[in-house]
């Protein structure tokens, strides 16, 4: 030990590194510094190595998807089909103007508006017709970027879904390539439309659930397990938030998750506590979080749109008052409780067939009605079923002249006598012994005009509280009593109706279609037409892919029925693991096609070809699944496998040929009249051919 103590610090450090047991105290403070320095040198001498597995096929597919969807994204620099519809909402978002789109939830609109915001769009563009040239202030590429990006990412998602379904990488590659070469999906994703975003979230939800399910057996409640389960719920919520069509896939995944949990209940290796935890985790991730997120989309929507807009009238007066530039100008500084000087609206609470508001305007009753009866010729008072600025009244104290709220406010109570002053015309609500226009047995209600004749104003009203709710929210005119000679009178208001003519509503949209037309692609949609060159863009699918998807669905259905009948008789044509794989693929792909297609037969709305795209995506995923199953289990010999592979190669070549043939109308390339005629493979397709181009 004494010899060791006389060693140099470096020698001591070397001995420490070799033996690992020499006390550091024997080396002194210098050995500690030497050890630290040596470790630093060792770190610098050794290279920093990070290992990662990269799926080059997946990377290549992603790059090709980005190229096919993002190339020439700003062309055409004109409004394309439904961009005229969604663009209006983007402009309203940019200007923070409140609106309501009753056709769908707000997430999709907000994502499109995000593209406009990132591109610096100010919202100043008139979205009035398809084909209108975009002005220079419209960032076309930015507005179309998010749908195009979502469409491109659907390709690697399709690849990953088949991998998670435990099919071969060759089958996964085939599914991704079919999505890549599908003309209709390319067209729909290259413009400011929502279908590509919807399909992206649908596929993300399916992939997330499959990853979660595959981790179930060995990694329950791990970090990865929780992540994929939560992502499933988030993606489902986003899908529903983009379009209500996303609800179909959400319901499918809930059904599959319920079926899987039902199977877990029969697993005796799981304790009751474990089953309860599994149930709560699924309920939280697949029900609670999606609902909370869905509601948050509307919260963000309302938070962004704080200015008064064209759709204010369908909202409550309280909400309108919260919007900048709307009723806020009237109600600003008003007390929450009705007081003298308050500006209020009066709504009937017992009226049928609809609610209406006490309303007046500058028009007067005619001196004589058509039946010869006379009137007071006073200002008309009606009951108007729409929100309007002429519905506002001021509560006035008869003993005072001021029309503003005092400080502190003097609340109006049960039994108080008030006057009601019309906010626009400043005339008093009045009644007198003159027959009403439509109900001679009732007294006329009007706003008093002083004609300097012997018709005194009778404009004092008693407030009668029906219940506390009515007192807080509004004073209903049906419960106000007229004070005249100590008599009370319950009066009636009259509806105003707007009379107009409409075009024949039975006329269908030129490019509308039925759900039966989609399977055989008997229809197309002309999205855009160049005014001179003949270049045009159509929503038109890859004919070979659509036909193959239909064949795959028929083959899957027939084989499944055959297997079920044979298994019922205890005849097992394929191994059990192959059968489970076949069933799982059908739950996702066939189930996804069914839930996204069949509901359209029950809808009365106008349908278009693009409504079929989510269902088509699931059907395309089924094609390589059926092909691999046929190759693995029906082609027994080497010769049959080789022949089948050759047929698959020939078939895929036809898919590539169809893609290239219809690429000009996918990307809007100029075409001659002869080339346009050659693209009309079906008589039902509406390929636009201009006579002056001949």
mmCIF file of N, CA and C in Angstrom, residues 202 236-237 239-241 243-256 591-600 614-615:
data_model
loop_
_atom_site.group_PDB
_atom_site.id
_atom_site.type_symbol
_atom_site.label_atom_id
_atom_site.label_comp_id
_atom_site.label_asym_id
_atom_site.label_seq_id
_atom_site.Cartn_x
_atom_site.Cartn_y
_atom_site.Cartn_z
ATOM 1 N N UNK A 202 -58.607 9.431 -41.172
ATOM 2 C CA UNK A 202 -59.208 8.099 -41.108
ATOM 3 C C UNK A 202 -58.125 7.022 -41.106
ATOM 4 N N UNK A 236 -59.521 9.956 -34.565
ATOM 5 C CA UNK A 236 -60.969 9.806 -34.792
ATOM 6 C C UNK A 236 -61.691 11.134 -34.588
ATOM 7 N N UNK A 237 -61.318 11.847 -33.537
ATOM 8 C CA UNK A 237 -61.938 13.140 -33.286
ATOM 9 C C UNK A 237 -61.649 14.123 -34.413
ATOM 10 N N UNK A 239 -61.003 13.326 -37.528
ATOM 11 C CA UNK A 239 -61.750 12.898 -38.714
ATOM 12 C C UNK A 239 -63.191 13.394 -38.656
ATOM 13 N N UNK A 240 -63.824 13.243 -37.498
ATOM 14 C CA UNK A 240 -65.197 13.737 -37.352
ATOM 15 C C UNK A 240 -65.224 15.258 -37.404
ATOM 16 N N UNK A 241 -64.169 15.901 -36.892
ATOM 17 C CA UNK A 241 -64.104 17.356 -36.898
ATOM 18 C C UNK A 241 -63.915 17.949 -38.278
ATOM 19 N N UNK A 243 -65.112 16.335 -41.283
ATOM 20 C CA UNK A 243 -66.397 16.091 -41.940
ATOM 21 C C UNK A 243 -67.153 15.057 -41.126
ATOM 22 N N UNK A 244 -68.460 15.191 -41.125
ATOM 23 C CA UNK A 244 -69.263 14.228 -40.380
ATOM 24 C C UNK A 244 -69.111 12.815 -40.929
ATOM 25 N N UNK A 245 -68.638 12.683 -42.152
ATOM 26 C CA UNK A 245 -68.392 11.355 -42.711
ATOM 27 C C UNK A 245 -67.371 10.585 -41.887
ATOM 28 N N UNK A 246 -66.484 11.288 -41.191
ATOM 29 C CA UNK A 246 -65.508 10.614 -40.344
ATOM 30 C C UNK A 246 -66.142 9.822 -39.228
ATOM 31 N N UNK A 247 -67.399 10.128 -38.923
ATOM 32 C CA UNK A 247 -68.099 9.390 -37.877
ATOM 33 C C UNK A 247 -68.273 7.924 -38.246
ATOM 34 N N UNK A 248 -68.360 7.610 -39.541
ATOM 35 C CA UNK A 248 -68.548 6.223 -39.963
ATOM 36 C C UNK A 248 -67.352 5.362 -39.554
ATOM 37 N N UNK A 249 -66.148 5.828 -39.845
ATOM 38 C CA UNK A 249 -64.950 5.074 -39.470
ATOM 39 C C UNK A 249 -64.775 5.050 -37.963
ATOM 40 N N UNK A 250 -65.117 6.132 -37.299
ATOM 41 C CA UNK A 250 -65.034 6.171 -35.836
ATOM 42 C C UNK A 250 -65.926 5.094 -35.226
ATOM 43 N N UNK A 251 -67.142 4.960 -35.722
ATOM 44 C CA UNK A 251 -68.048 3.930 -35.224
ATOM 45 C C UNK A 251 -67.503 2.530 -35.510
ATOM 46 N N UNK A 252 -66.872 2.370 -36.674
ATOM 47 C CA UNK A 252 -66.280 1.074 -37.011
ATOM 48 C C UNK A 252 -65.183 0.704 -36.021
ATOM 49 N N UNK A 253 -64.293 1.639 -35.726
ATOM 50 C CA UNK A 253 -63.202 1.352 -34.792
ATOM 51 C C UNK A 253 -63.730 1.106 -33.384
ATOM 52 N N UNK A 254 -64.777 1.820 -32.991
ATOM 53 C CA UNK A 254 -65.377 1.551 -31.684
ATOM 54 C C UNK A 254 -65.953 0.139 -31.631
ATOM 55 N N UNK A 255 -66.579 -0.288 -32.721
ATOM 56 C CA UNK A 255 -67.132 -1.642 -32.763
ATOM 57 C C UNK A 255 -66.022 -2.688 -32.698
ATOM 58 N N UNK A 256 -64.937 -2.462 -33.440
ATOM 59 C CA UNK A 256 -63.814 -3.405 -33.414
ATOM 60 C C UNK A 256 -63.175 -3.434 -32.031
ATOM 61 N N UNK A 591 -65.025 -3.689 -43.870
ATOM 62 C CA UNK A 591 -65.837 -2.893 -42.950
ATOM 63 C C UNK A 591 -65.737 -1.408 -43.236
ATOM 64 N N UNK A 592 -64.520 -0.929 -43.520
ATOM 65 C CA UNK A 592 -64.341 0.484 -43.850
ATOM 66 C C UNK A 592 -65.062 0.870 -45.119
ATOM 67 N N UNK A 593 -65.042 -0.018 -46.108
ATOM 68 C CA UNK A 593 -65.755 0.267 -47.355
ATOM 69 C C UNK A 593 -67.266 0.307 -47.124
ATOM 70 N N UNK A 594 -67.782 -0.639 -46.355
ATOM 71 C CA UNK A 594 -69.226 -0.727 -46.125
ATOM 72 C C UNK A 594 -69.737 0.501 -45.373
ATOM 73 N N UNK A 595 -69.068 0.862 -44.268
ATOM 74 C CA UNK A 595 -69.590 1.960 -43.442
ATOM 75 C C UNK A 595 -69.426 3.317 -44.122
ATOM 76 N N UNK A 596 -68.496 3.424 -45.055
ATOM 77 C CA UNK A 596 -68.304 4.694 -45.748
ATOM 78 C C UNK A 596 -69.047 4.769 -47.078
ATOM 79 N N UNK A 597 -69.722 3.686 -47.455
ATOM 80 C CA UNK A 597 -70.438 3.676 -48.734
ATOM 81 C C UNK A 597 -71.944 3.503 -48.568
ATOM 82 N N UNK A 598 -72.359 2.484 -47.842
ATOM 83 C CA UNK A 598 -73.784 2.171 -47.756
ATOM 84 C C UNK A 598 -74.632 3.299 -47.163
ATOM 85 N N UNK A 599 -74.150 4.091 -46.196
ATOM 86 C CA UNK A 599 -75.013 5.165 -45.664
ATOM 87 C C UNK A 599 -75.497 6.159 -46.705
ATOM 88 N N UNK A 600 -74.791 6.285 -47.833
ATOM 89 C CA UNK A 600 -75.205 7.258 -48.842
ATOM 90 C C UNK A 600 -76.488 6.839 -49.555
ATOM 91 N N UNK A 614 -63.411 8.108 -49.535
ATOM 92 C CA UNK A 614 -63.019 7.355 -48.332
ATOM 93 C C UNK A 614 -63.309 5.863 -48.445
ATOM 94 N N UNK A 615 -64.482 5.501 -48.966
ATOM 95 C CA UNK A 615 -64.799 4.082 -49.151
ATOM 96 C C UNK A 615 -63.861 3.447 -50.163
#
